[in-house]
Amino acid sequence: MRWWVPPRFAIVLLFVLVLMQSVSLAQLNNAAAAAASTISTQVSTQEWLGPLSAIALSPFFGLACLSGAATYGPEWLQSRSALFGPASPLNNPLLFWVMLVLTVTTSLPRFTKVSKPFALAVEKLEMYSAVIILIAMKFMSGSGMDSASGVSHSESMVLTAGVTALPMDVLLSIAAAINIIVVNTIKLAIELLVWLIPFPTVDAILEVCNKALAGTLMSLYAHSPFLSTLLNLGIFGICCLVFFRVKRRMAYMKELMMLPLIGRILGWSSDDTTFIGFLAKPWNGFPVNSAFQMSRLGAPSEVQLLHRGWTKHRTFSGTTDLATYRTGIVCDQLHVYVDGQEVAFDVRKGLEGRSAFVAEGV
């Protein structure tokens, strides 16, 4: 039995098949373009996030390595990454030599225990300087580095949380700043703990190991930005787990150990009527070592406790009693009564002998 198909129906059927094929090809092309755009964006992200751990460990040294690779590196390396390309702001001899001089200037004081407190005191300045330089380079590069990475200006827009659209440069800059601040804070805490070890050569060994580790991370980044980004995310994740606890401990050691020592060497005078106290035990939802600013109210024994949080400030009122004041080797302990509850705070050593704030609170 033979089937007969009308000519008009055959033409319509052929037209539908051709239309379906063209639509499917268009969808495939769109999917391929979207995939290429995603891949190019990921490559750009890897190039940006890969060296952040090395910069966080040693900000000026990390920037010197990046600028040196972009300025004096081999051609295969410069053509491999947009950060090292001819259009990159890192390709600048002046930037390289300035970062190198700053690296030497900030590294030499870390080799001795006498000068290391001054280097640690300006560590945040070095960290924020590196963050500002990186963000400035990200926006100075403009469309030059985007085109070198294969990312157009329209592709640099992303949707965040389905509510607001932000440029990719802004999101990457925020991620870089948070990454550097978190990792650098943990590194600074390790340096401060090593400074307390009574062996002179330990500080020099730590500084050499720090620079060697930063250089190794930069070498890994030059070899594979993808592996460097994975390692950076791993380091960042581990540091995030202990960041808040370490930050409280850092503030404790800085306020009660480093600043009094530096002030004694330089002859600084302090205001004893307003000072910082740290919780000796958890209290009212605040963890141990939480910082409170203590200031006197109207009466001599009345004090105000101010805790500055990330989103809000909390204020408490209480009274002091010099009879409960305890002296220690590293710091002293002051007791404040808040709503009938005794709360112990670690304060600077020798406060009871100099402070009218405490002496009048008997």
One Martini backbone bead per residue (centre of mass of N, CA, C, O) as a GRO file, in nm:
protein
  362
    1MET     BB    1   0.094   0.035   0.025
    2ARG     BB    2   0.050   0.370  -0.073
    3TRP     BB    3   0.147   0.695   0.010
    4TRP     BB    4  -0.025   1.014  -0.005
    5VAL     BB    5   0.099   1.347  -0.041
    6PRO     BB    6   0.031   1.649  -0.039
    7PRO     BB    7   0.201   1.918  -0.152
    8ARG     BB    8   0.126   2.133   0.062
    9PHE     BB    9   0.188   1.959   0.311
   10ALA     BB   10   0.487   1.912   0.239
   11ILE     BB   11   0.572   2.210   0.248
   12VAL     BB   12   0.487   2.270   0.539
   13LEU     BB   13   0.659   2.050   0.672
   14LEU     BB   14   0.931   2.153   0.569
   15PHE     BB   15   0.911   2.435   0.700
   16VAL     BB   16   0.894   2.337   0.995
   17LEU     BB   17   1.164   2.185   1.002
   18VAL     BB   18   1.343   2.427   0.932
   19LEU     BB   19   1.251   2.606   1.173
   20MET     BB   20   1.335   2.410   1.399
   21GLN     BB   21   1.633   2.404   1.324
   22SER     BB   22   1.690   2.709   1.350
   23VAL     BB   23   1.607   2.731   1.648
   24SER     BB   24   1.807   2.525   1.762
   25LEU     BB   25   2.060   2.672   1.660
   26ALA     BB   26   2.010   2.934   1.817
   27GLN     BB   27   2.013   2.805   2.095
   28LEU     BB   28   2.298   2.694   2.074
   29ASN     BB   29   2.437   2.964   2.031
   30ASN     BB   30   2.342   3.094   2.292
   31ALA     BB   31   2.464   2.880   2.482
   32ALA     BB   32   2.754   2.916   2.383
   33ALA     BB   33   2.777   3.216   2.455
   34ALA     BB   34   2.715   3.184   2.755
   35ALA     BB   35   2.947   2.991   2.815
   36ALA     BB   36   3.174   3.179   2.721
   37SER     BB   37   3.107   3.405   2.917
   38THR     BB   38   3.147   3.240   3.175
   39ILE     BB   39   3.439   3.155   3.127
   40SER     BB   40   3.559   3.442   3.100
   41THR     BB   41   3.470   3.534   3.382
   42GLN     BB   42   3.625   3.317   3.540
   43VAL     BB   43   3.903   3.398   3.446
   44SER     BB   44   3.892   3.683   3.564
   45THR     BB   45   3.848   3.590   3.856
   46GLN     BB   46   4.107   3.426   3.886
   47GLU     BB   47   4.304   3.661   3.831
   48TRP     BB   48   4.200   3.825   4.087
   49LEU     BB   49   4.193   3.596   4.331
   50GLY     BB   50   4.464   3.440   4.335
   51PRO     BB   51   4.677   3.670   4.485
   52LEU     BB   52   4.550   3.747   4.773
   53SER     BB   53   4.710   3.581   4.983
   54ALA     BB   54   4.988   3.701   4.923
   55ILE     BB   55   4.903   3.995   4.985
   56ALA     BB   56   4.809   3.943   5.278
   57LEU     BB   57   5.089   3.846   5.389
   58SER     BB   58   5.239   4.069   5.174
   59PRO     BB   59   5.154   4.345   5.031
   60PHE     BB   60   5.412   4.478   4.901
   61PHE     BB   61   5.537   4.214   4.792
   62GLY     BB   62   5.301   4.127   4.614
   63LEU     BB   63   5.298   4.381   4.433
   64ALA     BB   64   5.591   4.349   4.338
   65CYS     BB   65   5.549   4.080   4.193
   66LEU     BB   66   5.331   4.171   3.993
   67SER     BB   67   5.489   4.410   3.869
   68GLY     BB   68   5.739   4.248   3.783
   69ALA     BB   69   5.590   4.052   3.590
   70ALA     BB   70   5.465   4.284   3.408
   71THR     BB   71   5.746   4.431   3.341
   72TYR     BB   72   5.987   4.174   3.352
   73GLY     BB   73   5.853   3.951   3.227
   74PRO     BB   74   5.771   3.721   3.026
   75GLU     BB   75   5.578   3.685   2.747
   76TRP     BB   76   5.409   3.434   2.829
   77LEU     BB   77   5.300   3.572   3.089
   78GLN     BB   78   5.177   3.836   2.968
   79SER     BB   79   4.981   3.667   2.764
   80ARG     BB   80   4.819   3.496   2.991
   81SER     BB   81   4.751   3.769   3.148
   82ALA     BB   82   4.589   4.068   3.213
   83LEU     BB   83   4.767   4.160   3.462
   84PHE     BB   84   5.043   4.125   3.263
   85GLY     BB   85   4.984   4.311   3.052
   86PRO     BB   86   5.034   4.603   2.876
   87ALA     BB   87   4.746   4.733   2.997
   88SER     BB   88   4.845   4.713   3.275
   89PRO     BB   89   4.907   4.889   3.571
   90LEU     BB   90   5.150   4.696   3.657
   91ASN     BB   91   5.302   4.812   3.403
   92ASN     BB   92   5.534   4.962   3.622
   93PRO     BB   93   5.836   5.059   3.735
   94LEU     BB   94   5.762   5.252   3.966
   95LEU     BB   95   5.581   5.055   4.124
   96PHE     BB   96   5.793   4.839   4.175
   97TRP     BB   97   6.008   5.013   4.332
   98VAL     BB   98   5.821   5.113   4.552
   99MET     BB   99   5.739   4.832   4.662
  100LEU     BB  100   6.027   4.739   4.725
  101VAL     BB  101   6.100   4.959   4.929
  102LEU     BB  102   5.859   4.902   5.121
  103THR     BB  103   5.939   4.612   5.185
  104VAL     BB  104   6.209   4.676   5.323
  105THR     BB  105   6.105   4.886   5.531
  106THR     BB  106   5.884   4.678   5.667
  107SER     BB  107   6.085   4.424   5.727
  108LEU     BB  108   6.330   4.500   5.906
  109PRO     BB  109   6.175   4.553   6.187
  110ARG     BB  110   6.092   4.231   6.216
  111PHE     BB  111   6.384   4.112   6.319
  112THR     BB  112   6.314   4.263   6.588
  113LYS     BB  113   6.174   4.317   6.906
  114VAL     BB  114   6.204   4.628   6.926
  115SER     BB  115   6.083   4.711   6.622
  116LYS     BB  116   5.820   4.540   6.570
  117PRO     BB  117   5.585   4.711   6.698
  118PHE     BB  118   5.599   4.930   6.473
  119ALA     BB  119   5.530   4.741   6.236
  120LEU     BB  120   5.254   4.643   6.356
  121ALA     BB  121   5.121   4.930   6.377
  122VAL     BB  122   5.142   4.956   6.036
  123GLU     BB  123   4.987   4.715   5.907
  124LYS     BB  124   4.715   4.843   5.828
  125LEU     BB  125   4.832   5.047   5.632
  126GLU     BB  126   4.941   4.836   5.436
  127MET     BB  127   4.676   4.691   5.378
  128TYR     BB  128   4.504   4.938   5.279
  129SER     BB  129   4.695   5.014   5.052
  130ALA     BB  130   4.659   4.755   4.887
  131VAL     BB  131   4.356   4.780   4.846
  132ILE     BB  132   4.356   5.053   4.700
  133ILE     BB  133   4.541   4.972   4.467
  134LEU     BB  134   4.369   4.741   4.354
  135ILE     BB  135   4.107   4.901   4.303
  136ALA     BB  136   4.232   5.113   4.121
  137MET     BB  137   4.328   4.910   3.904
  138LYS     BB  138   4.051   4.793   3.833
  139PHE     BB  139   3.938   5.080   3.727
  140MET     BB  140   4.174   5.170   3.541
  141SER     BB  141   4.156   4.938   3.329
  142GLY     BB  142   3.877   4.880   3.241
  143SER     BB  143   3.833   4.763   2.912
  144GLY     BB  144   4.111   4.642   2.860
  145MET     BB  145   4.101   4.379   3.040
  146ASP     BB  146   3.829   4.276   2.941
  147SER     BB  147   3.912   4.235   2.641
  148ALA     BB  148   4.152   4.046   2.708
  149SER     BB  149   3.941   3.834   2.852
  150GLY     BB  150   3.653   3.843   2.687
  151VAL     BB  151   3.495   4.088   2.832
  152SER     BB  152   3.234   4.271   2.820
  153HIS     BB  153   3.052   4.525   2.944
  154SER     BB  154   2.776   4.367   2.950
  155GLU     BB  155   2.915   4.108   3.100
  156SER     BB  156   2.985   4.283   3.381
  157MET     BB  157   2.693   4.206   3.462
  158VAL     BB  158   2.521   4.124   3.765
  159LEU     BB  159   2.305   3.921   3.964
  160THR     BB  160   2.196   3.999   4.297
  161ALA     BB  161   1.958   3.822   4.460
  162GLY     BB  162   1.742   3.932   4.242
  163VAL     BB  163   1.752   4.268   4.287
  164THR     BB  164   2.050   4.368   4.216
  165ALA     BB  165   2.275   4.542   4.007
  166LEU     BB  166   2.626   4.478   3.960
  167PRO     BB  167   2.930   4.524   3.899
  168MET     BB  168   3.198   4.319   3.880
  169ASP     BB  169   3.410   4.515   3.996
  170VAL     BB  170   3.271   4.561   4.268
  171LEU     BB  171   3.257   4.267   4.369
  172LEU     BB  172   3.563   4.206   4.345
  173SER     BB  173   3.656   4.434   4.536
  174ILE     BB  174   3.510   4.336   4.787
  175ALA     BB  175   3.635   4.053   4.795
  176ALA     BB  176   3.929   4.149   4.818
  177ALA     BB  177   3.907   4.311   5.080
  178ILE     BB  178   3.805   4.081   5.263
  179ASN     BB  179   4.030   3.881   5.213
  180ILE     BB  180   4.271   4.053   5.310
  181ILE     BB  181   4.169   4.124   5.597
  182VAL     BB  182   4.135   3.839   5.710
  183VAL     BB  183   4.418   3.716   5.654
  184ASN     BB  184   4.588   3.949   5.782
  185THR     BB  185   4.480   3.918   6.070
  186ILE     BB  186   4.590   3.633   6.122
  187LYS     BB  187   4.887   3.701   6.063
  188LEU     BB  188   4.915   3.919   6.284
  189ALA     BB  189   4.857   3.732   6.524
  190ILE     BB  190   5.102   3.549   6.482
  191GLU     BB  191   5.316   3.771   6.512
  192LEU     BB  192   5.239   3.853   6.802
  193LEU     BB  193   5.293   3.576   6.933
  194VAL     BB  194   5.592   3.558   6.847
  195TRP     BB  195   5.685   3.819   6.996
  196LEU     BB  196   5.640   3.680   7.289
  197ILE     BB  197   5.876   3.514   7.229
  198PRO     BB  198   6.198   3.467   7.402
  199PHE     BB  199   6.329   3.478   7.087
  200PRO     BB  200   6.500   3.659   6.856
  201THR     BB  201   6.499   3.464   6.587
  202VAL     BB  202   6.192   3.412   6.534
  203ASP     BB  203   6.117   3.669   6.374
  204ALA     BB  204   6.306   3.625   6.134
  205ILE     BB  205   6.196   3.349   6.049
  206LEU     BB  206   5.903   3.440   6.001
  207GLU     BB  207   5.964   3.649   5.778
  208VAL     BB  208   6.094   3.455   5.577
  209CYS     BB  209   5.849   3.260   5.558
  210ASN     BB  210   5.647   3.471   5.459
  211LYS     BB  211   5.793   3.541   5.194
  212ALA     BB  212   5.808   3.251   5.084
  213LEU     BB  213   5.502   3.199   5.076
  214ALA     BB  214   5.427   3.436   4.893
  215GLY     BB  215   5.609   3.347   4.655
  216THR     BB  216   5.475   3.069   4.612
  217LEU     BB  217   5.191   3.176   4.548
  218MET     BB  218   5.283   3.342   4.301
  219SER     BB  219   5.391   3.101   4.139
  220LEU     BB  220   5.122   2.952   4.124
  221TYR     BB  221   4.972   3.178   3.975
  222ALA     BB  222   5.156   3.177   3.720
  223HIS     BB  223   5.088   2.877   3.653
  224SER     BB  224   4.780   2.872   3.814
  225PRO     BB  225   4.496   3.045   3.872
  226PHE     BB  226   4.303   2.819   3.960
  227LEU     BB  227   4.469   2.695   4.194
  228SER     BB  228   4.508   2.962   4.344
  229THR     BB  229   4.207   3.012   4.398
  230LEU     BB  230   4.150   2.758   4.562
  231LEU     BB  231   4.359   2.816   4.783
  232ASN     BB  232   4.247   3.091   4.865
  233LEU     BB  233   3.965   2.988   4.954
  234GLY     BB  234   4.072   2.800   5.174
  235ILE     BB  235   4.216   3.015   5.346
  236PHE     BB  236   3.970   3.197   5.384
  237GLY     BB  237   3.785   2.990   5.525
  238ILE     BB  238   3.966   2.936   5.772
  239CYS     BB  239   3.983   3.235   5.869
  240CYS     BB  240   3.674   3.275   5.915
  241LEU     BB  241   3.639   3.079   6.162
  242VAL     BB  242   3.858   3.283   6.347
  243PHE     BB  243   3.825   3.592   6.320
  244PHE     BB  244   3.664   3.705   6.569
  245ARG     BB  245   3.842   3.583   6.788
  246VAL     BB  246   4.109   3.710   6.692
  247LYS     BB  247   4.020   4.007   6.699
  248ARG     BB  248   3.975   4.019   7.004
  249ARG     BB  249   4.264   3.936   7.082
  250MET     BB  250   4.406   4.166   6.935
  251ALA     BB  251   4.280   4.400   7.094
  252TYR     BB  252   4.386   4.307   7.366
  253MET     BB  253   4.696   4.316   7.304
  254LYS     BB  254   4.710   4.605   7.202
  255GLU     BB  255   4.589   4.757   7.458
  256LEU     BB  256   4.759   4.590   7.703
  257MET     BB  257   5.061   4.579   7.554
  258MET     BB  258   5.159   4.759   7.315
  259LEU     BB  259   5.070   5.054   7.381
  260PRO     BB  260   5.209   5.080   7.659
  261LEU     BB  261   5.495   5.029   7.548
  262ILE     BB  262   5.506   5.256   7.338
  263GLY     BB  263   5.428   5.486   7.538
  264ARG     BB  264   5.680   5.449   7.721
  265ILE     BB  265   5.897   5.501   7.503
  266LEU     BB  266   5.757   5.787   7.393
  267GLY     BB  267   5.590   5.940   7.627
  268TRP     BB  268   5.296   5.893   7.653
  269SER     BB  269   4.977   6.022   7.725
  270SER     BB  270   4.693   5.920   7.910
  271ASP     BB  271   4.344   5.868   7.941
  272ASP     BB  272   4.201   5.758   8.252
  273THR     BB  273   3.883   5.828   8.218
  274THR     BB  274   3.923   5.670   7.937
  275PHE     BB  275   3.876   5.323   7.858
  276ILE     BB  276   3.962   4.981   7.802
  277GLY     BB  277   3.762   4.685   7.838
  278PHE     BB  278   3.774   4.325   7.906
  279LEU     BB  279   3.626   4.040   7.916
  280ALA     BB  280   3.680   3.766   8.130
  281LYS     BB  281   3.375   3.685   8.080
  282PRO     BB  282   3.091   3.594   7.988
  283TRP     BB  283   2.825   3.846   7.902
  284ASN     BB  284   2.519   3.910   7.786
  285GLY     BB  285   2.621   3.763   7.502
  286PHE     BB  286   2.921   3.816   7.545
  287PRO     BB  287   3.223   3.743   7.478
  288VAL     BB  288   3.526   3.695   7.535
  289ASN     BB  289   3.708   3.997   7.491
  290SER     BB  290   3.516   4.215   7.492
  291ALA     BB  291   3.484   4.548   7.410
  292PHE     BB  292   3.488   4.836   7.641
  293GLN     BB  293   3.391   5.159   7.698
  294MET     BB  294   3.508   5.359   7.967
  295SER     BB  295   3.306   5.599   8.154
  296ARG     BB  296   3.223   5.870   8.333
  297LEU     BB  297   2.987   6.004   8.511
  298GLY     BB  298   2.879   6.196   8.752
  299ALA     BB  299   2.963   6.004   8.951
  300PRO     BB  300   3.250   5.847   9.052
  301SER     BB  301   3.116   5.535   9.053
  302GLU     BB  302   3.000   5.595   8.777
  303VAL     BB  303   2.948   5.404   8.474
  304GLN     BB  304   3.011   5.359   8.122
  305LEU     BB  305   2.916   5.113   7.878
  306LEU     BB  306   3.064   5.062   7.549
  307HIS     BB  307   2.950   4.878   7.262
  308ARG     BB  308   3.096   4.817   6.944
  309GLY     BB  309   2.939   4.711   6.678
  310TRP     BB  310   2.865   4.633   6.353
  311THR     BB  311   2.546   4.758   6.379
  312LYS     BB  312   2.559   4.829   6.698
  313HIS     BB  313   2.508   4.998   7.004
  314ARG     BB  314   2.586   4.940   7.357
  315THR     BB  315   2.452   5.048   7.679
  316PHE     BB  316   2.586   5.075   8.017
  317SER     BB  317   2.530   5.082   8.372
  318GLY     BB  318   2.753   5.145   8.661
  319THR     BB  319   2.970   5.029   8.928
  320THR     BB  320   3.250   5.080   9.134
  321ASP     BB  321   3.526   4.892   9.317
  322LEU     BB  322   3.838   4.906   9.461
  323ALA     BB  323   3.832   4.644   9.644
  324THR     BB  324   3.820   4.454   9.362
  325TYR     BB  325   4.095   4.520   9.276
  326ARG     BB  326   4.329   4.360   9.045
  327THR     BB  327   4.650   4.245   9.008
  328GLY     BB  328   4.892   4.181   8.744
  329ILE     BB  329   5.127   4.105   8.512
  330VAL     BB  330   4.980   4.222   8.246
  331CYS     BB  331   4.704   4.286   8.401
  332ASP     BB  332   4.411   4.412   8.518
  333GLN     BB  333   4.114   4.408   8.746
  334LEU     BB  334   3.778   4.519   8.695
  335HIS     BB  335   3.479   4.584   8.879
  336VAL     BB  336   3.135   4.575   8.768
  337TYR     BB  337   2.806   4.690   8.850
  338VAL     BB  338   2.524   4.537   8.678
  339ASP     BB  339   2.230   4.494   8.800
  340GLY     BB  340   2.384   4.332   9.047
  341GLN     BB  341   2.620   4.242   8.854
  342GLU     BB  342   2.931   4.100   8.833
  343VAL     BB  343   3.193   4.247   8.625
  344ALA     BB  344   3.483   4.151   8.455
  345PHE     BB  345   3.780   4.352   8.373
  346ASP     BB  346   4.037   4.405   8.157
  347VAL     BB  347   4.315   4.620   8.222
  348ARG     BB  348   4.542   4.829   8.260
  349LYS     BB  349   4.829   4.856   8.410
  350GLY     BB  350   4.809   5.072   8.688
  351LEU     BB  351   4.528   5.225   8.717
  352GLU     BB  352   4.494   5.275   9.034
  353GLY     BB  353   4.747   5.491   9.049
  354ARG     BB  354   4.637   5.711   8.809
  355SER     BB  355   4.321   5.702   8.844
  356ALA     BB  356   4.048   5.893   8.920
  357PHE     BB  357   3.826   5.698   8.832
  358VAL     BB  358   3.901   5.485   9.060
  359ALA     BB  359   3.973   5.644   9.320
  360GLU     BB  360   3.678   5.781   9.338
  361GLY     BB  361   3.530   5.478   9.351
  362VAL     BB  362   3.534   5.395   9.666
   0.00000   0.00000   0.00000
